[in-house]
Coordinates of C-alpha atoms in Angstrom, one line a residue:
X123 CA -29.1 -32.0 44.8
X124 CA -28.5 -30.9 41.3
X125 CA -32.2 -31.1 40.4
X126 CA -33.1 -29.0 43.5
X127 CA -30.8 -26.2 42.5
X128 CA -32.1 -26.2 39.0
X129 CA -35.8 -25.7 40.1
X130 CA -35.5 -21.9 40.6
X131 CA -33.7 -21.6 37.3
X132 CA -36.4 -23.6 35.5
X133 CA -39.2 -21.6 37.2
X134 CA -37.5 -18.4 36.2
X135 CA -37.1 -19.5 32.6
X136 CA -40.8 -20.5 32.5
X137 CA -41.8 -17.2 33.9
X138 CA -39.6 -15.3 31.4
X139 CA -41.1 -17.4 28.5
X140 CA -44.6 -16.7 29.7
X141 CA -43.9 -12.9 29.8
X142 CA -42.3 -13.0 26.3
X143 CA -45.4 -14.8 24.9
X144 CA -47.8 -12.3 26.5
X145 CA -45.8 -9.3 25.2
X146 CA -45.6 -10.9 21.7
X147 CA -49.4 -11.3 21.7
X148 CA -50.2 -7.8 22.9
X149 CA -47.7 -5.7 21.0
X150 CA -48.7 -6.8 17.4
X151 CA -52.4 -6.5 18.4
X152 CA -51.7 -3.0 19.6
X153 CA -49.9 -2.1 16.3
X154 CA -52.8 -3.4 14.2
X155 CA -55.1 -1.3 16.3
X156 CA -53.0 1.8 15.8
X157 CA -52.8 1.2 12.1
X158 CA -56.6 1.0 11.8
X159 CA -57.2 4.1 13.9
X160 CA -54.5 5.9 11.9
X161 CA -56.2 5.1 8.6
X162 CA -59.6 6.4 9.9
X163 CA -58.1 9.6 11.4
X164 CA -56.2 10.2 8.1
X165 CA -59.5 9.9 6.2
X166 CA -61.2 12.3 8.6
X167 CA -58.4 14.9 8.2
X168 CA -58.2 14.5 4.4
X169 CA -61.9 14.9 3.6
X170 CA -63.8 18.0 4.5
X171 CA -67.3 16.4 4.5
X172 CA -66.4 14.4 7.6
X173 CA -65.2 17.5 9.5
X174 CA -68.5 19.3 8.7
X175 CA -70.7 16.6 10.3
X176 CA -71.1 16.5 14.1
X177 CA -71.5 12.7 14.1
X178 CA -68.1 12.1 12.5
X179 CA -66.4 14.7 14.7
X180 CA -67.7 12.8 17.8
X181 CA -66.5 9.6 16.3
X182 CA -63.1 11.0 15.6
X183 CA -62.9 12.2 19.2
X184 CA -63.8 8.6 20.3
X185 CA -61.0 7.3 18.1
X186 CA -58.5 9.6 19.8
X187 CA -59.9 8.8 23.2
X188 CA -59.7 5.0 22.6
X189 CA -56.1 5.4 21.3
X190 CA -55.1 7.1 24.5
X191 CA -56.9 4.5 26.6
X192 CA -55.2 1.6 24.8
X193 CA -51.8 3.3 24.9
X194 CA -52.0 3.9 28.6
X195 CA -53.4 0.4 29.2
X196 CA -50.6 -1.3 27.2
X197 CA -47.9 0.8 29.0
X198 CA -49.3 -0.3 32.3
X199 CA -49.3 -3.9 31.1
X200 CA -45.7 -3.7 30.0
X201 CA -44.6 -2.2 33.3
X202 CA -46.3 -5.1 35.1
X203 CA -44.8 -7.7 32.8
X204 CA -41.3 -6.2 33.3
X205 CA -41.8 -5.6 37.0
X206 CA -41.0 -2.0 36.4
X207 CA -41.5 0.5 39.3
X208 CA -42.3 4.1 38.9
X209 CA -42.4 7.1 41.2
X210 CA -45.9 8.3 41.9
X211 CA -45.4 11.6 40.1
X212 CA -45.1 9.5 36.9
X213 CA -47.5 6.7 37.8
X214 CA -50.5 8.8 38.8
X215 CA -50.8 10.7 35.5
X216 CA -50.7 7.4 33.6
X217 CA -53.5 6.0 35.9
X218 CA -55.4 9.2 35.5
X219 CA -55.3 9.0 31.7
X220 CA -56.4 5.3 31.7
X221 CA -59.3 5.9 34.1
X222 CA -60.5 9.2 32.5
X223 CA -60.4 7.8 28.9
X224 CA -62.5 4.8 30.0
X225 CA -65.1 7.0 31.5
X226 CA -65.0 9.4 28.5
X227 CA -65.9 6.5 26.2
X228 CA -69.2 6.0 28.1
X229 CA -69.9 9.8 27.9
X230 CA -69.1 9.9 24.2
X231 CA -71.5 6.9 23.5
X232 CA -74.3 8.7 25.3
X233 CA -73.5 12.0 23.4
X234 CA -73.4 10.2 20.0
X235 CA -76.9 8.7 20.8
X236 CA -78.2 12.2 21.7
X237 CA -76.7 13.6 18.5
X238 CA -78.8 11.1 16.5
X239 CA -81.8 12.1 18.5
X240 CA -81.2 15.8 17.7
X241 CA -80.6 15.0 14.0
X242 CA -84.0 13.2 13.7
X243 CA -86.1 15.6 15.8
X244 CA -84.5 18.9 14.9
X245 CA -83.3 18.4 11.3
X246 CA -83.7 22.0 10.2
X247 CA -83.3 23.9 13.4
X248 CA -80.6 22.1 15.2
X249 CA -79.5 23.6 18.5
X250 CA -76.3 25.7 18.1
X251 CA -74.2 23.5 20.4
X252 CA -74.9 20.4 18.2
X253 CA -73.7 22.0 15.0
X254 CA -70.3 20.9 13.6
X255 CA -68.7 24.3 14.3
X256 CA -69.7 24.2 18.0
X257 CA -69.6 20.5 18.8
X258 CA -66.1 21.0 20.3
X259 CA -67.8 22.6 23.3
X260 CA -69.5 19.3 24.1
X261 CA -66.3 17.3 23.5
X262 CA -64.3 19.6 25.9
X263 CA -67.1 19.3 28.5
X264 CA -67.0 15.5 28.3
X265 CA -63.2 15.5 28.8
X266 CA -63.7 17.8 31.8
X267 CA -66.3 15.6 33.4
X268 CA -64.3 12.4 32.7
X269 CA -61.2 13.9 34.3
X270 CA -63.0 15.2 37.4
X271 CA -63.7 12.0 39.3
X272 CA -60.2 10.3 38.8
X273 CA -58.5 13.6 39.7
X274 CA -60.4 13.8 43.0
X275 CA -60.0 10.1 43.5
X276 CA -56.2 10.2 43.2
X277 CA -55.9 13.5 45.1
X278 CA -57.7 12.2 48.3
X279 CA -56.4 8.6 47.9
X280 CA -54.7 6.9 50.9
X281 CA -51.5 5.1 50.0
X282 CA -50.7 1.6 51.3
X283 CA -47.7 3.0 53.1
X284 CA -46.1 6.5 53.4
X285 CA -44.0 7.0 50.3
X286 CA -42.3 10.0 48.7
X287 CA -44.1 10.8 45.5
X288 CA -40.9 12.1 43.9
X289 CA -38.3 9.4 44.9
X290 CA -40.0 6.1 46.1
X291 CA -40.7 3.7 43.2
X292 CA -43.9 1.6 43.4
X293 CA -45.7 -0.8 41.1
X294 CA -48.0 1.4 39.0
X295 CA -51.6 0.1 39.7
X296 CA -54.7 1.7 41.1
X297 CA -54.6 -0.2 44.3
X298 CA -51.3 1.5 45.2
X299 CA -53.0 4.9 45.3
X300 CA -56.1 3.8 47.2
X301 CA -56.9 0.3 48.3
X302 CA -59.4 0.8 51.2
X303 CA -62.6 -1.2 51.2
X304 CA -64.7 2.0 51.4
X305 CA -63.0 3.4 48.3
X306 CA -63.6 0.2 46.4
X307 CA -67.3 0.2 47.3
X308 CA -67.6 3.9 46.3
X309 CA -65.9 3.2 43.0
X310 CA -68.2 0.3 42.2
X311 CA -71.2 2.4 43.0
X312 CA -70.0 5.2 40.9
X313 CA -69.5 3.0 37.8
X314 CA -72.9 1.3 38.3
X315 CA -74.5 4.8 38.4
X316 CA -72.5 5.9 35.3
X317 CA -73.4 2.8 33.3
X318 CA -77.0 3.1 34.3
X319 CA -77.3 6.7 33.2
X320 CA -75.6 6.0 29.8
X321 CA -77.8 2.9 29.3
X322 CA -81.0 5.0 30.1
X323 CA -79.9 7.7 27.6
X324 CA -79.2 5.2 24.8
X325 CA -82.5 3.3 25.5
X326 CA -84.4 6.6 25.6
X327 CA -83.0 7.8 22.3
X328 CA -83.6 4.4 20.7
X329 CA -87.3 4.2 21.7
X330 CA -88.0 7.8 20.8
X331 CA -86.3 7.4 17.3
X332 CA -88.2 4.1 16.9
X333 CA -91.6 5.8 17.6
X334 CA -90.8 8.8 15.4
X335 CA -89.6 6.5 12.5
X336 CA -92.9 4.7 12.6
X337 CA -94.8 8.0 12.3
X338 CA -92.7 9.2 9.3
X339 CA -94.2 9.0 5.8
X340 CA -91.1 10.4 4.2
X341 CA -87.4 9.9 4.9
X342 CA -88.0 6.8 6.9
X343 CA -84.6 5.4 5.8
X344 CA -82.8 8.2 7.7
X345 CA -84.8 7.4 10.9
X346 CA -84.1 3.7 10.5
X347 CA -80.3 4.3 10.1
X348 CA -80.3 6.5 13.2
X349 CA -82.2 3.8 15.1
X350 CA -79.6 1.2 14.1
X351 CA -76.8 3.6 15.0
X352 CA -78.2 4.0 18.5
X353 CA -78.6 0.3 18.8
X354 CA -74.9 -0.1 17.9
X355 CA -74.0 2.3 20.7
X356 CA -75.9 0.0 23.0
X357 CA -73.7 -2.9 21.8
X358 CA -70.6 -0.7 22.3
X359 CA -71.7 0.0 25.9
X360 CA -72.0 -3.8 26.5
X361 CA -68.4 -4.2 25.2
X362 CA -67.3 -1.6 27.8
X363 CA -69.2 -3.5 30.5
X364 CA -67.1 -6.6 29.8
X365 CA -64.2 -4.8 31.6
X366 CA -66.1 -5.5 34.9
X367 CA -66.7 -9.2 34.4
X368 CA -63.3 -10.2 35.7
X369 CA -64.5 -11.4 39.1
X370 CA -66.9 -13.8 37.4
X371 CA -64.4 -15.1 34.8
X372 CA -61.7 -15.5 37.5
X373 CA -64.1 -17.7 39.5
X374 CA -65.1 -19.8 36.5
X375 CA -61.4 -20.2 35.4
X376 CA -60.3 -21.3 38.9
X377 CA -63.1 -23.8 39.0
X378 CA -62.3 -25.4 35.7
X379 CA -58.7 -24.7 34.8
X380 CA -55.5 -24.9 36.8
X381 CA -54.0 -21.5 35.8
X382 CA -51.6 -19.3 37.6
X383 CA -53.1 -16.0 38.9
X384 CA -51.0 -13.9 36.5
X385 CA -52.2 -16.0 33.5
X386 CA -55.8 -15.5 34.6
X387 CA -55.2 -11.7 34.9
X388 CA -53.7 -11.7 31.4
X389 CA -56.6 -13.6 29.9
X390 CA -59.1 -11.2 31.4
X391 CA -57.1 -8.2 30.3
X392 CA -56.7 -9.4 26.7
X393 CA -60.2 -10.8 26.2
X394 CA -62.4 -8.3 28.2
X395 CA -60.4 -5.1 28.0
X396 CA -58.1 -5.0 25.0
X397 CA -60.3 -6.8 22.4
X398 CA -63.6 -5.0 23.2
X399 CA -61.7 -1.6 23.0
X400 CA -60.3 -2.6 19.6
X401 CA -63.6 -3.9 18.2
X402 CA -65.8 -1.0 19.3
X403 CA -64.4 1.8 17.0
X404 CA -63.7 -0.8 14.2
X405 CA -67.2 -2.0 14.1
X406 CA -68.6 1.5 14.0
X407 CA -66.2 2.6 11.3
X408 CA -66.6 -0.4 9.0
X409 CA -70.4 -0.2 9.4
X410 CA -70.6 3.4 8.1
X411 CA -71.1 3.3 4.3
X412 CA -69.2 6.5 3.5
X413 CA -66.3 5.7 5.8
X414 CA -66.1 2.1 4.6
X415 CA -65.7 3.3 1.0
X416 CA -62.8 5.5 1.8
X417 CA -61.2 2.8 4.0
X418 CA -61.4 0.4 1.1
X419 CA -59.8 3.0 -1.2
X420 CA -57.0 3.7 1.3

């Protein structure tokens, strides 16, 4: 009888240990990410030549966007690990930021590819909106577009059960706001369309720059760098696409490993959401020669 009464205690202690290990993995990783992002943003703010270049301004906006995305993602992760419930008035803005920043990453990648296209094809007569003093118009437009869908989505969402948005605490996750099958299908179709459009933009700019570079007799190095930059944006898009591989990875893990559902969810979150989001800006920043020199000095 003593062993039977100890089973819940043992199970609870194992669960607590698992939560502590997961938190101890994510938090240091997040701190390293913030340190790297802080260094790059400090370099941008301290050196005027970066603020006078549209490409670097767009990259800085991506750094800020990814920081907000990771921050909201880690907060949601900690709330799940701690079984913390929030009222909807606090939960929905957090979900809105997480969703909007994810979509904004895709839009920024497409915009950065278009900026390289404009830089190659209109080096002397660049359209006004693509100049460094006007690029903020494009950045604000991207934020507006990325916030539109999740705002409408959460506004018309159907709750699992009638709750008071100001007093009833719930677990903060997207399925709480809208979990219908029609909504899930619509959301999937929206992301497929969005990824397709961004992929077409990146592919179009890469092919056009490739063709133009082969025609160049002078300044071919600039065209080649622009082509490699657009190719890198394609790789960053693939990193974002990893966030949608969790149904496949969950199936493979269940078939080959006897893991608990929460352990599978953590593995997918860490490997296919957190790490790609960390690598994407880091690879781009380290690859850039000018930025890499300043990072090394810092």
